Each structure stands twice: as structure tokens, then as C-alpha cells.
XYZ file of C-alpha atoms in Angstrom:
721
model
C -16.800 -35.819 31.824
C -19.306 -38.494 32.765
C -20.816 -41.562 31.179
C -24.533 -41.969 31.163
C -24.161 -45.502 32.545
C -22.406 -44.099 35.630
C -18.958 -45.512 34.887
C -16.617 -43.799 37.354
C -14.176 -41.357 35.796
C -10.424 -41.823 35.882
C -9.907 -40.098 39.231
C -12.670 -42.078 40.923
C -11.467 -45.343 39.450
C -7.948 -44.686 40.737
C -9.114 -43.542 44.170
C -11.393 -46.548 44.655
C -8.907 -49.133 43.449
C -8.016 -51.817 45.998
C -5.106 -53.017 43.933
C -2.018 -51.937 45.858
C 0.361 -52.786 43.039
C -1.671 -50.639 40.663
C -1.414 -47.691 43.046
C 2.324 -48.233 43.441
C 2.708 -48.357 39.666
C 0.748 -45.118 39.337
C 2.921 -43.407 41.973
C 6.085 -44.711 40.352
C 5.083 -43.386 36.936
C 4.233 -39.981 38.411
C 7.573 -39.860 40.284
C 9.459 -40.849 37.143
C 7.734 -38.135 35.162
C 8.620 -35.548 37.818
C 12.248 -36.708 37.937
C 12.640 -36.368 34.185
C 11.674 -32.710 34.365
C 9.461 -30.823 31.940
C 9.155 -32.406 28.479
C 10.393 -30.509 25.420
C 7.836 -28.039 24.073
C 5.240 -29.589 21.803
C 5.161 -27.284 18.800
C 2.689 -26.668 16.006
C 4.960 -28.574 13.606
C 5.098 -31.544 16.000
C 1.313 -31.530 16.233
C 0.818 -31.450 12.452
C 3.332 -34.245 11.891
C 1.470 -36.342 14.452
C -1.922 -35.806 12.846
C -0.436 -36.636 9.441
C 0.888 -39.890 10.899
C -2.574 -40.925 12.089
C -5.039 -40.409 14.952
C -3.168 -42.741 17.312
C -0.102 -40.478 17.244
C -1.896 -37.680 19.106
C -1.798 -38.509 22.814
C -3.598 -36.818 25.730
C -0.290 -35.558 27.142
C 0.543 -33.892 23.832
C -2.913 -32.357 23.574
C -2.643 -31.008 27.102
C 0.735 -29.431 26.342
C -0.419 -27.558 23.224
C -0.665 -23.791 23.551
C -4.095 -22.145 23.527
C -3.308 -20.288 20.300
C -2.580 -23.586 18.508
C -5.744 -25.279 19.774
C -7.733 -22.179 18.796
C -6.500 -22.466 15.189
C -6.928 -26.230 14.967
C -10.112 -26.809 17.013
C -12.044 -28.221 14.067
C -9.173 -30.508 13.115
C -8.792 -31.799 16.689
C -12.538 -32.440 16.969
C -12.426 -34.236 13.634
C -9.509 -36.431 14.720
C -11.158 -37.381 18.002
C -14.416 -38.133 16.215
C -12.603 -40.118 13.539
C -10.807 -42.130 16.205
C -14.137 -42.801 17.898
C -15.614 -44.071 14.654
C -12.546 -46.204 13.890
C -12.567 -48.030 17.200
C -16.270 -47.735 17.857
C -17.527 -50.218 15.305
C -18.252 -53.806 16.128
C -20.165 -54.946 13.035
C -22.273 -58.032 13.408
C -21.984 -61.033 11.123
C -24.930 -60.087 8.963
C -24.499 -59.424 5.282
C -25.974 -55.955 5.534
C -23.223 -54.195 7.488
C -20.676 -51.700 6.321
C -20.111 -48.894 3.952
C -21.287 -45.537 5.207
C -24.959 -45.707 4.187
C -26.518 -46.699 7.508
C -25.811 -45.019 10.851
C -24.149 -46.945 13.638
C -26.915 -48.060 15.939
C -25.748 -51.317 17.521
C -24.891 -51.550 21.199
C -21.555 -53.174 20.456
C -20.336 -50.142 18.550
C -20.943 -47.793 21.461
C -19.629 -50.260 24.019
C -16.435 -50.573 22.014
C -16.061 -46.838 21.494
C -16.397 -45.776 25.133
C -14.250 -48.708 26.170
C -11.408 -47.600 23.942
C -8.915 -45.880 26.227
C -7.282 -43.674 23.621
C -10.584 -42.190 22.465
C -11.815 -41.587 26.014
C -8.583 -40.043 27.263
C -8.243 -37.732 24.235
C -11.827 -36.634 24.725
C -11.136 -35.933 28.392
C -8.013 -33.937 27.581
C -9.783 -31.816 24.954
C -12.705 -31.115 27.271
C -10.327 -29.992 30.040
C -8.582 -27.592 27.693
C -11.881 -26.107 26.536
C -13.348 -25.825 30.023
C -10.318 -23.942 31.344
C -10.152 -21.301 28.581
C -12.854 -18.819 27.563
C -11.758 -18.474 23.884
C -11.482 -22.246 23.414
C -14.857 -22.851 25.011
C -16.453 -20.145 22.853
C -14.975 -21.575 19.662
C -16.047 -25.090 20.567
C -19.613 -23.940 21.262
C -19.853 -22.044 17.957
C -18.330 -24.857 15.894
C -20.692 -27.391 17.423
C -23.517 -25.235 16.122
C -22.478 -25.478 12.469
C -19.931 -28.230 11.785
C -20.985 -31.645 10.525
C -19.626 -33.452 13.564
C -22.088 -36.322 13.406
C -19.798 -38.610 15.424
C -20.471 -36.343 18.372
C -24.104 -37.374 18.458
C -23.211 -41.046 18.037
C -20.459 -41.604 20.596
C -20.406 -38.568 22.859
C -22.330 -35.387 23.362
C -21.691 -32.032 25.021
C -23.912 -31.239 27.982
C -23.971 -27.477 28.614
C -24.928 -26.268 32.092
C -25.020 -22.912 33.851
C -22.157 -22.892 36.330
C -21.234 -19.451 37.745
C -18.157 -20.977 39.384
C -17.015 -23.040 36.406
C -13.538 -21.465 36.368
C -12.849 -21.624 40.114
C -11.784 -25.263 39.899
C -9.032 -24.263 37.465
C -7.226 -21.764 39.670
C -4.297 -24.176 39.863
C -4.471 -24.965 36.186
C -0.929 -26.256 35.709
C -1.213 -28.750 38.579
C -4.573 -29.957 37.319
C -3.269 -30.472 33.790
C -0.251 -32.377 35.058
C -2.402 -34.649 37.220
C -4.835 -35.292 34.405
C -1.961 -36.018 32.013
C -0.562 -38.727 34.282
C -4.064 -40.044 34.884
C -4.859 -40.269 31.180
C -1.595 -41.935 30.292
C -1.760 -44.518 33.097
C -5.425 -45.336 33.626
C -6.166 -45.589 29.915
C -2.788 -47.026 28.976
C -3.985 -50.428 27.765
C -7.011 -52.409 26.738
C -7.916 -55.164 29.154
C -8.535 -58.356 27.225
C -9.360 -61.486 29.184
C -9.405 -65.097 28.166
C -12.050 -67.633 29.198
C -10.486 -67.976 32.656
C -10.361 -64.236 33.260
C -6.612 -63.821 32.771
C -5.406 -60.656 31.077
C -3.894 -61.283 27.650
C -1.573 -58.314 27.050
C -0.385 -59.665 23.689
C -3.902 -59.787 22.332
C -4.599 -56.368 23.873
C -1.682 -54.893 21.987
C -2.997 -56.336 18.747
C -6.411 -54.861 19.347
C -4.973 -51.455 20.191
C -2.851 -51.408 17.079
C -5.722 -51.954 14.649
C -6.129 -48.170 14.480
C -2.511 -47.838 13.279
C -2.173 -51.035 11.248
C 0.021 -50.949 8.139
C -0.258 -52.655 4.764
C 2.705 -54.867 5.654
C 0.895 -56.074 8.791
C -2.150 -57.055 6.739
C -0.201 -58.885 4.063
C 1.577 -60.958 6.708
C -1.536 -62.089 8.584
C -4.900 -63.139 7.177
C -6.348 -62.829 10.679
C -5.333 -59.172 10.815
C -6.743 -58.715 7.325
C -10.144 -60.024 8.455
C -9.971 -57.825 11.530
C -9.078 -54.770 9.418
C -11.935 -55.443 7.016
C -14.408 -55.625 9.882
C -13.143 -52.682 11.880
C -11.980 -50.305 9.157
C -12.692 -51.194 5.531
C -16.411 -51.914 6.033
C -16.912 -49.461 8.885
C -20.483 -48.078 8.628
C -19.335 -44.466 8.877
C -15.675 -44.140 7.962
C -15.262 -47.202 5.741
C -15.512 -47.435 1.983
C -18.785 -46.076 0.592
C -21.155 -48.792 -0.622
C -23.443 -47.637 -3.416
C -25.481 -48.955 -6.307
C -23.093 -49.501 -9.241
C -24.066 -50.085 -12.870
C -22.099 -52.005 -15.468
C -23.880 -52.359 -18.757
C -27.475 -53.424 -18.187
C -26.819 -54.782 -14.705
C -26.799 -52.959 -11.399
C -25.194 -54.058 -8.138
C -26.335 -52.832 -4.741
C -24.036 -52.085 -1.804
C -21.057 -52.321 -4.125
C -17.862 -50.387 -4.805
C -15.440 -49.989 -7.691
C -11.938 -51.370 -7.441
C -10.516 -47.881 -8.118
C -12.418 -46.430 -5.137
C -11.121 -49.315 -3.033
C -7.562 -48.529 -4.131
C -7.941 -44.858 -3.152
C -9.475 -45.785 0.198
C -6.691 -48.248 1.021
C -3.982 -45.743 0.055
C -5.246 -42.999 2.344
C -6.364 -45.279 5.181
C -3.130 -47.266 5.304
C -1.080 -44.116 4.662
C 0.852 -45.507 1.712
C 1.746 -43.556 -1.419
C 2.562 -46.782 -3.285
C -0.377 -47.836 -5.439
C 1.162 -51.292 -5.824
C 1.065 -51.853 -2.046
C -2.609 -50.860 -1.758
C -3.327 -53.021 -4.826
C -1.664 -55.999 -3.144
C -3.867 -55.545 -0.056
C -6.994 -55.430 -2.230
C -5.935 -58.498 -4.193
C -5.320 -60.373 -0.953
C -8.808 -59.456 0.274
C -10.161 -61.077 -2.883
C -8.011 -64.194 -2.462
C -9.085 -64.904 1.108
C -12.762 -64.251 0.386
C -13.386 -60.923 2.097
C -14.566 -59.238 -1.109
C -15.605 -60.668 -4.448
C -15.920 -59.414 -8.007
C -19.474 -59.291 -9.370
C -19.186 -57.421 -12.675
C -18.909 -59.715 -15.694
C -16.121 -58.199 -17.803
C -13.449 -60.474 -16.346
C -15.556 -62.611 -14.020
C -14.218 -65.871 -15.396
C -10.625 -64.926 -14.702
C -8.765 -65.314 -11.423
C -7.520 -62.168 -9.633
C -4.614 -60.822 -11.616
C -5.462 -62.754 -14.783
C -7.356 -59.850 -16.315
C -4.091 -58.201 -17.241
C -4.538 -55.444 -14.650
C -3.694 -55.448 -10.977
C -6.453 -54.823 -8.449
C -7.514 -51.187 -8.475
C -6.424 -50.415 -12.006
C -9.480 -51.744 -13.799
C -13.170 -50.906 -13.844
C -14.667 -53.897 -12.067
C -17.311 -53.840 -9.340
C -16.892 -55.657 -6.013
C -19.111 -56.446 -3.036
C -18.570 -57.804 0.428
C -18.270 -61.571 0.405
C -20.776 -63.792 2.160
C -17.878 -64.967 4.312
C -18.036 -62.399 7.068
C -14.826 -61.379 8.855
C -14.410 -62.216 12.495
C -16.127 -60.137 15.146
C -13.806 -57.915 17.154
C -14.508 -56.037 20.369
C -12.796 -54.107 23.151
C -13.259 -54.804 26.852
C -11.261 -52.045 28.469
C -13.983 -50.872 30.855
C -16.867 -52.695 32.433
C -20.406 -51.469 31.773
C -22.279 -51.530 35.052
C -25.793 -50.897 33.852
C -26.476 -52.665 30.567
C -29.938 -51.132 30.312
C -28.536 -47.617 29.791
C -26.988 -46.496 26.500
C -23.244 -46.081 27.180
C -22.751 -42.709 25.525
C -20.247 -40.273 26.990
C -21.512 -36.940 28.275
C -18.942 -34.147 28.276
C -20.071 -31.449 30.674
C -19.304 -27.808 29.848
C -20.075 -25.192 32.454
C -20.875 -21.655 31.278
C -20.926 -18.519 33.350
C -22.733 -15.314 32.360
C -19.865 -14.005 30.215
C -19.676 -17.305 28.320
C -23.421 -17.344 27.658
C -23.487 -13.704 26.595
C -20.503 -14.267 24.281
C -22.106 -17.213 22.510
C -25.381 -15.351 22.085
C -23.719 -12.167 20.824
C -21.463 -13.720 18.173
C -24.082 -16.192 16.996
C -27.317 -14.168 17.181
C -27.062 -10.467 18.074
C -24.364 -9.597 15.551
C -26.382 -10.876 12.589
C -29.904 -9.848 13.586
C -29.850 -6.737 11.369
C -27.773 -5.526 8.399
C -24.559 -3.854 9.511
C -24.470 -0.052 9.490
C -21.176 1.785 9.165
C -19.943 3.665 12.272
C -22.575 2.016 14.484
C -22.065 -0.174 17.539
C -24.038 -2.699 19.566
C -24.001 -0.952 22.916
C -22.128 -2.122 25.975
C -21.492 -5.839 26.412
C -18.982 -8.037 28.182
C -18.047 -10.698 25.635
C -14.953 -12.735 24.815
C -12.886 -11.788 21.766
C -13.235 -14.967 19.653
C -9.868 -14.705 17.896
C -7.505 -13.607 20.661
C -5.829 -15.486 23.490
C -3.748 -13.932 26.242
C -0.016 -14.479 26.100
C 0.378 -14.157 29.839
C 3.176 -11.626 29.465
C 1.394 -8.568 28.070
C 4.425 -7.753 25.942
C 2.207 -6.215 23.278
C 0.982 -3.352 25.432
C -2.276 -5.024 26.500
C -1.605 -4.829 30.233
C -4.669 -2.664 30.842
C -7.060 -4.755 28.750
C -9.432 -6.870 30.808
C -8.361 -10.504 30.478
C -10.071 -13.544 31.894
C -9.121 -17.229 31.757
C -7.021 -17.118 28.624
C -9.089 -14.548 26.720
C -9.770 -10.828 26.414
C -13.085 -9.318 27.471
C -14.347 -6.630 25.084
C -17.081 -4.156 25.958
C -17.799 -2.424 22.667
C -18.048 -3.833 19.110
C -18.052 -1.118 16.434
C -18.744 -1.456 12.702
C -15.871 0.405 11.048
C -16.737 -0.236 7.406
C -19.417 -1.945 5.316
C -18.476 -3.298 1.888
C -20.695 -2.610 -1.126
C -21.375 -6.187 -2.163
C -24.564 -8.245 -2.109
C -23.888 -9.730 1.339
C -22.798 -6.366 2.850
C -19.977 -7.721 5.040
C -18.476 -5.328 7.568
C -15.226 -4.750 9.434
C -15.586 -4.939 13.220
C -13.398 -3.263 15.812
C -13.419 -4.605 19.388
C -12.476 -2.408 22.341
C -12.160 -2.897 26.081
C -12.727 -0.573 29.015
C -9.760 -0.867 31.397
C -10.420 -0.740 35.138
C -11.188 2.842 36.216
C -12.068 4.012 32.698
C -14.891 6.537 32.260
C -18.107 4.991 30.914
C -20.161 8.202 30.682
C -20.138 10.665 28.994
C -19.728 8.743 25.735
C -17.181 11.129 24.194
C -14.724 10.617 27.023
C -15.479 6.897 27.279
C -14.633 6.355 23.605
C -11.241 7.986 24.087
C -10.370 5.732 27.035
C -11.357 2.421 25.466
C -8.458 0.274 24.208
C -8.820 -1.616 20.935
C -8.240 -5.371 21.098
C -6.981 -7.006 17.914
C -7.347 -8.545 15.540
C -10.201 -6.804 13.780
C -12.698 -9.116 12.154
C -15.015 -9.215 9.141
C -18.611 -10.263 9.812
C -20.018 -12.013 6.755
C -23.307 -13.679 5.827
C -24.445 -15.642 2.800
C -21.441 -18.003 2.506
C -20.602 -21.336 4.079
C -17.453 -20.336 5.945
C -16.666 -23.958 6.739
C -15.192 -23.891 3.231
C -12.758 -21.132 4.189
C -11.965 -22.733 7.545
C -11.270 -26.144 5.979
C -9.114 -24.660 3.219
C -7.153 -22.626 5.774
C -6.446 -25.778 7.798
C -5.277 -27.511 4.618
C -2.962 -24.575 3.850
C -1.337 -24.917 7.269
C -0.877 -28.661 6.742
C 0.730 -28.021 3.340
C 3.088 -25.413 4.774
C 4.191 -27.849 7.468
C 4.924 -30.543 4.877
C 7.095 -28.077 2.970
C 8.959 -27.127 6.152
C 9.649 -30.789 6.865
C 10.960 -31.166 3.307
C 13.317 -28.175 3.494
C 16.210 -30.041 1.845
C 14.237 -30.203 -1.394
C 14.112 -26.391 -1.484
C 17.657 -25.661 -0.331
C 17.122 -24.725 3.312
C 14.503 -23.377 5.738
C 14.717 -19.829 4.382
C 13.720 -21.031 0.889
C 10.666 -23.093 1.796
C 7.326 -22.032 0.234
C 4.334 -21.312 2.443
C 0.641 -20.576 2.033
C -0.680 -17.960 4.439
C -3.938 -18.824 6.232
C -6.095 -16.314 8.082
C -8.376 -17.233 10.976
C -12.005 -18.152 10.238
C -14.835 -18.858 12.672
C -18.233 -19.978 11.336
C -21.012 -18.984 13.727
C -23.959 -20.288 11.703
C -24.736 -22.241 8.518
C -24.362 -19.098 6.394
C -22.631 -16.640 8.721
C -19.368 -16.164 10.518
C -16.247 -14.159 11.233
C -12.980 -13.793 9.339
C -9.726 -12.293 10.529
C -9.273 -8.830 9.001
C -5.773 -8.443 7.612
C -4.367 -4.912 7.232
C -2.306 -3.804 4.268
C -4.088 -5.791 1.538
C -4.254 -4.727 -2.110
C -6.041 -6.861 -4.744
C -3.849 -8.295 -7.473
C -6.306 -6.674 -9.888
C -5.213 -3.196 -8.730
C -1.615 -3.797 -7.717
C 1.081 -1.485 -9.117
C 3.789 -3.943 -10.144
C 6.104 -1.376 -11.801
C 6.224 0.546 -8.498
C 6.947 -2.712 -6.655
C 9.880 -3.388 -8.984
C 11.207 0.135 -8.427
C 10.796 0.005 -4.623
C 11.815 -3.574 -3.840
C 13.688 -4.857 -6.902
C 16.957 -5.031 -4.959
C 15.532 -6.010 -1.548
C 16.448 -9.694 -1.216
C 14.262 -10.240 1.854
C 11.129 -8.879 0.172
C 11.811 -10.784 -3.054
C 12.338 -14.023 -1.135
C 9.115 -13.623 0.874
C 7.113 -12.765 -2.244
C 8.577 -15.747 -4.117
C 7.875 -18.243 -1.342
C 4.354 -16.992 -0.600
C 3.356 -16.788 -4.267
C 4.565 -20.314 -5.011
C 2.975 -21.769 -1.856
C -0.387 -20.079 -2.359
C -0.483 -20.980 -6.058
C 0.263 -24.666 -5.520
C -2.021 -24.969 -2.473
C -5.041 -23.589 -4.340
C -4.122 -25.725 -7.364
C -4.073 -28.999 -5.401
C -7.343 -28.201 -3.609
C -9.059 -27.135 -6.840
C -10.032 -23.674 -5.571
C -12.182 -22.025 -8.234
C -13.185 -18.432 -8.953
C -9.563 -17.284 -8.688
C -10.154 -13.851 -10.174
C -7.673 -11.163 -9.189
C -9.800 -9.653 -6.433
C -9.523 -12.994 -4.631
C -5.726 -12.787 -4.769
C -4.217 -10.173 -2.472
C -0.799 -8.596 -1.933
C -0.071 -7.805 1.712
C 2.283 -4.931 2.513
C 3.949 -5.381 -0.905
C 5.742 -8.454 0.455
C 3.407 -11.448 0.487
C 0.821 -12.951 -1.856
C -2.216 -14.759 -0.450
C -5.603 -16.033 -1.577
C -9.018 -15.317 -0.014
C -12.665 -16.372 -0.492
C -12.969 -20.126 -1.011
C -16.608 -20.628 -1.896
C -15.663 -22.994 -4.725
C -13.297 -25.930 -4.175
C -12.455 -29.344 -5.654
C -12.706 -28.100 -9.223
C -15.906 -26.079 -8.770
C -16.020 -22.909 -10.880
C -18.360 -20.136 -12.013
C -19.679 -20.066 -15.571
C -16.470 -18.411 -16.790
C -13.837 -20.409 -14.993
C -10.299 -19.292 -14.259
C -7.173 -21.285 -15.136
C -5.645 -23.522 -12.494
C -2.900 -20.962 -11.854
C -4.197 -17.384 -11.871
C -1.199 -15.165 -12.606
C -1.508 -11.709 -14.141
C 0.698 -10.506 -16.977
C 1.891 -7.654 -14.750
C 2.950 -10.080 -12.027
C 4.825 -12.277 -14.524
C 6.642 -9.271 -16.008
C 7.567 -7.949 -12.546
C 8.957 -11.346 -11.509
C 11.003 -11.465 -14.723
C 12.269 -7.905 -14.210
C 13.615 -8.719 -10.735
C 14.926 -12.125 -11.828
C 12.712 -14.492 -9.810
C 10.321 -15.798 -12.502
C 12.207 -19.012 -13.273
C 12.774 -19.591 -9.561
C 9.015 -19.139 -9.052
C 8.164 -21.717 -11.741
C 10.682 -24.195 -10.340
C 9.481 -23.684 -6.771
C 5.883 -24.350 -7.857
C 7.020 -27.651 -9.362
C 9.027 -28.621 -6.273
C 6.190 -27.627 -3.914
C 3.774 -29.785 -5.900
C 6.116 -32.803 -5.883
C 6.681 -32.355 -2.145
C 2.945 -32.641 -1.475
C 2.642 -35.498 -3.959
C 5.362 -37.451 -2.124
C 3.040 -37.613 0.899
C -0.169 -38.064 -1.062
C -1.542 -40.908 1.078
C -1.275 -38.940 4.330
C -2.593 -35.789 2.657
C -5.582 -37.495 1.053
C -6.654 -38.993 4.383
C -6.306 -35.786 6.380
C -7.648 -33.358 3.762
C -10.653 -35.624 3.188
C -11.297 -35.568 6.933
C -11.123 -31.755 7.013
C -13.018 -30.923 3.801
C -15.816 -33.319 4.702
C -17.071 -30.656 7.125
C -17.571 -28.314 4.178
C -20.309 -30.627 2.912
C -18.321 -32.618 0.348
C -18.605 -36.430 0.280
C -15.365 -38.139 1.172
C -15.419 -40.219 -2.018
C -15.578 -37.036 -4.111
C -12.680 -35.511 -2.164
C -10.470 -38.572 -2.567
C -11.231 -38.877 -6.275
C -10.407 -35.239 -6.921
C -7.160 -35.304 -4.930
C -6.048 -38.416 -6.819
C -6.954 -37.000 -10.239
C -4.690 -35.312 -12.788
C -5.892 -31.767 -11.925
C -4.694 -32.314 -8.347
C -2.005 -34.696 -7.021
C -2.067 -36.766 -10.227
C -1.180 -40.017 -8.454
C -1.800 -42.153 -11.550
C 1.214 -40.578 -13.256
C 4.138 -42.929 -12.589
C 6.795 -40.520 -13.871
C 7.461 -37.903 -11.189
C 9.315 -35.628 -13.598
C 6.349 -35.689 -15.988
C 3.955 -34.814 -13.137
C 6.136 -31.867 -12.118
C 6.505 -30.673 -15.705
C 2.720 -30.779 -16.160
C 2.377 -28.274 -13.296
C 5.252 -26.041 -14.386
C 3.860 -25.806 -17.921
C 0.551 -24.523 -16.540
C 2.371 -21.898 -14.472
C 4.302 -20.640 -17.505
C 1.202 -20.311 -19.688
C -1.205 -18.941 -17.060
C -1.021 -15.225 -17.815
C -1.595 -15.849 -21.526
C -4.416 -18.348 -21.033
C -7.685 -17.301 -22.692
C -9.554 -18.289 -19.499
C -7.520 -15.715 -17.582
C -8.408 -12.965 -20.032
C -12.095 -13.941 -20.194
C -12.485 -14.226 -16.413
C -10.883 -10.804 -15.872
C -13.269 -9.255 -18.402
C -16.391 -10.833 -16.853
C -15.308 -9.980 -13.305
C -14.457 -6.358 -14.147
C -17.304 -5.604 -16.587
C -20.138 -8.155 -16.346
C -20.295 -8.945 -12.615
C -20.721 -5.291 -11.494
C -23.647 -4.841 -13.885
C -25.239 -8.052 -12.623
C -24.999 -7.096 -8.935
C -26.205 -3.548 -9.667
C -29.272 -4.982 -11.407
C -29.917 -7.235 -8.421
C -29.771 -4.253 -6.032
C -32.387 -2.389 -8.101
C -34.648 -5.426 -8.521
C -37.761 -6.163 -6.378
C -37.185 -8.061 -3.148
C -38.784 -11.257 -4.460
C -36.472 -11.360 -7.466
C -33.450 -10.696 -5.259
C -34.411 -13.662 -3.069
C -34.727 -15.881 -6.127
C -31.335 -14.765 -7.441
C -29.692 -15.405 -4.060
C -31.070 -18.949 -4.001
C -29.792 -19.518 -7.532
C -26.434 -18.017 -6.591
C -26.169 -20.343 -3.574
C -26.674 -23.349 -5.829
């Protein structure tokens, strides 16, 4: 990784240092780390708890210790966290009245100076780039995501520079040693901000305060007006990640660059990670008292804060940034040698021929023409985008060609094409082991070894929706695991299964193909009762998966939940697929919030798990609600990539159809959910949606297939809207 202003990287800075004590400190820290032995494994649950706690909790050492399979699943989330951290610490608003709020891009020099000078941002970025550059699957996923995801912070604070480097993997032959060295380097060289007073002395106390602004709490702000001003400048009015400033109307008057007190309350709750509305309200009221924000709407303008009868955030008033601008804050962790050059960070990614061919194949070649069943794309050497090597070959893949953490496949075959408008197809990937026959074709086909998982190639949908929802499912499942006491133990915790998704273009991508699926619409529940009615393990798995999937889709407002979008896997697990509509979006004939068939309800009652299912749905909902502040912040960060404004996401998650945070009575909030579960199968929306999906939709799509090409194009555009 290099900076465009030629700042030396961590290794060069350490090697060129003339400070003997600094070198001794570095050696001592490395020796101490070696003496302590290997750290405990950093698990997926540890990672998710850290990202829920905030971006400062994820350290370079932790990122370096994550397994490839975890980084592969969470690449978009990690990129989002790093970008969010860059935007949090990268803003140094000036003292003008026009700053803040998410309408204007960050363009000032101070913002970029501050961002690249922030050690945590730089070291996390270095660690992520090292992981990607040393693994073919991670590099491929990063390259494809950068092509489609709305990672605008990348263009503002750092940018990937892709070069052809035939020897790009040679430098990682001793990968473990390199990762260990880089871990120590990141943790020591970027350990602290360097803040100097007028005489050039380092002020470590002030440095600690500046570092902690990214993890400040509501209690910190209420105890110090100086910290409150600093928070308002660096976070609340941040041009990209701060509260959205818009034109607001009240009566006949309009107010520009304003915000409602309710939106401010939601922002403060998720940003300060507090589930207590009263705490966020107190922070907002204090911002009014010390002149950071002021009320401009006239309903209660003559009253002092709190005299309107409602606490801050619980009314309908409009506020703007006060003319009294908060103090300017900046970082000075690294010196900028050449002030004439924009201090962006270039992250260099070397690609060899296999990398380049892989990116081109999965992004371009695969989708050039409609898929044809039983066809293939000829012989290639490309990386399987959803498989990483375990290093032990315990699954019988010893003969499959592996390379730098991934599997090389030589033949991609279309096994099946579905009869829907988009014509998605199931792909099978196979590899030619060393010494295998290539010609004649008949013998070559017999010697190729299939590499799983199979995938579905799909066009016409924004698969960032599916990817973002899948990430949210995994976050929900981790919250439930951490709250196992609520459910009676780890073997009774609900979960929501998430399959792998990889967008390769704005309207194209790949989905993991799961075997053994049967749509809920066609599932034989009486046979299930007869076969598994006394199998406690199957009943428990079905109960936990059904409750988890139902509550997860409920909270995220997943629409179009007809019974072909709900699948039963191997008669043991229920899961949802196809998330084109989220946050309350629905087709013309919408489905109820919980989509449960009468056959499923009867089967659950016959085997005696229906009441347990209803209760588990209520408990799963309350478990998520208990961590609403953390969830709202992280889910908003993830779903933003699916093209939804953050304000819309936060409002929906806070509303009654989702986490219902305005309901003070927890029992009432849980009962509201349980009542919907009980009535779902008898809901008229359920009956109507089943009828339209089974009878009307097939006629519509058949008419589209028979229509002229121009009409089909018009219908597709309308359907996309």
C-alpha cells in the first residue's frame, strides 16, 4: 500500500527510524508477543460481536487472524466498516455555516489529511489489503464487489490500483511469517495519534481523547461540553455519515439544511449505540442548551427546551445547525511531506493471468449470452468464487488443483436453466487433476472432478439486496447465540440460514445453489409428520430455523414472501430466498408479515411444537429489540449498499412493523409479534397472495414470453421499478 504523497509505509518508517528507544520498544513488544504464544482463535462470533460494538473494536491483528472462509462471507461488511471508519475520522469540517449533513461530498484537504493520518483506519486498510493480496478467492471477491457496491468512501479516501504482476504471489510464500510481522507492525507503528503542543511536545492525554472520538459514549458527551462540540463536528454533522440535512416544511414555511428532532433521536441512538431513547434525548437536549443546534419551527418556538411538554426527539419540531460552530478538530499522526499532492491512499493489487481471467469470466463471459442447458464455456483456468481451501483436503479434494487459498476450475457447465423471465441457470464447476486426459472429450469429462458448491447464475435482479440481507441474517443469528439464556441453552437458540451471494454486476451475479430444497408451496406436511413426528433432532432444527427465518424477514421488512420464496431443506430446515423487496416493499398483492401456510401450522400442532414456535418468535424478536441501537447502526451500514438511504433504513427499523422501539412496554411489543404469527395462516393477504402467485403470475409471464420484443423490454423496465 502506498500514499500518493510518498509517505513511507510502516516497514520503511520503522527501518529508517533513528530513535533507538522506539526500536527497542518495537523489539520488546515483538518479543513479548512471541513469549505469550499464539493468541486464542478469533472466531466468527468474536468478529460479529466486535463489529456490533463499533468500528474501533476491529483491530488489524484480529482481521489478520480471521480465516479466509469468514472474510469471504463478510467481505462487503469489512469494506463497509473500514470505509465507515475512514469517513468518521476523515472529516475536519471548517467553521463555515454550510458544512455537514450528507448532501455535499467531502472535498476539503483537511478531511483527507485527517483520514490518512488516522492510524486505525490506515492499519485496518493495510491488513485487509494483505489478506486479499495473499488469497485468490478473496482478491476475486474484492475485485467483483468493487465493480458493483456503492463504496463511495473508497473513491474519497483510498483507491485500489490494479496492476499486472505475474509474480504477485511469490512474496507470500512465507505467509504466516509475513502476517505476524505485519500484525506487530500495525499494532505498534499505528498505535497512537501524535498530538503536539505549541512547543512540539507530544500530548498523549489529548491524543487519547482524539482517538476515542470514534468510540465516544452518550455519558462522555453529557459530562463534557467540549467533547459534545467535538462530537458534533466530527460525527453528528459529518458530511457523509452524519445526520441528513434536507429541506423541511412545517405549515407554510420551509427550512433548508434542516432535520427533524425524531430523525436526530434515531441517529443518536444508533451512532452512540444506546437502546435508551431517554439517553439519546438527553444528548439532543444538551446540544440545544449549549447552542450546537437550534429549533426553527414555530409550534413551540417561544418555549425553552423541555417546556413544550415533550422531551427532545418525541415531538415534530425542525432544527438546524446553530451559527455557533463547534471547535475544529484534526489529527496529526503522520507528517505530509508534499503538500501539493492530494494525500489519498493507493492500495496496490497485483493480478496474474489466472486472476485476470477469473475476473473477466465471472463478470463478462458468463453473462454475454443466455444460458443453454447442458452447455459449457470451453476450457478455462479460473478461480472458484465461493470456495476456499481448507489446507487439509479432508473432503476428498486432494487431486483438485488448488492455488493460494482457492480452487482452480477448468470447466463450467450449465446443468439446468429455470423457466422464468430471467432464465437463471445452475452451474457446475469441475477441475482437471494433474495427469488427467484432456482429449478425447468423452474420457476427459469422466476424469474431471467437480468442485462445490454449485452456483446459480442470475440476471435482472440487484443481488446486493440478497447479499445485504444474508449478512443481516448472520448478524441476527449471532445475537441470538449470545443471548442463549433467554432461549434455555445453546441447543434451543433460533437461527436464520444465509446462503452465499456474489454480485458481479449491477443486475447480475451468483448465488450458492443449495441441494435438497422444496418450496413451502409444494411441501408434503402430512408425510413430514409421519416421517419425523417423533424425531426430536429434526423437530428442534425445524423449530429453530422456522422461528429465526420468520423473525429475521419480519424485522427487515422482506416483501413478496409467497410460498415459493420459502423453502424446506432436506425436510429439516426452513429458509427464505429471493430478497428483491425489503424494508416494507411489496408487490401489488402483498403478503402478511409472517407467511405461514395452513399446512405448516397444522403440522406443527400435530407434532406439538406450534406454541413453542410462537413463543420462540416472540423471544427472538425481543432479543433483537434489546440490542436495537447496535442493530440499527450496523444494518443501516449494510443495507445502504442495496441502494436504500440510511434515513429510510433507520426509520423503518425503528417503526412498529420492525423493532417497534417507540413501544415502552416490552411485553406488549412481544405480544404484537406473537399475535401476527398466530393469525398468519388465516390472514386474507396470505390467501390472496397464494392465489395471485399460483394463478395470475404464470399467466402474466406467459403473456410476456409471447409478446413482441419491444413490449417485453417495456414490461421489464416497469417490473424493475
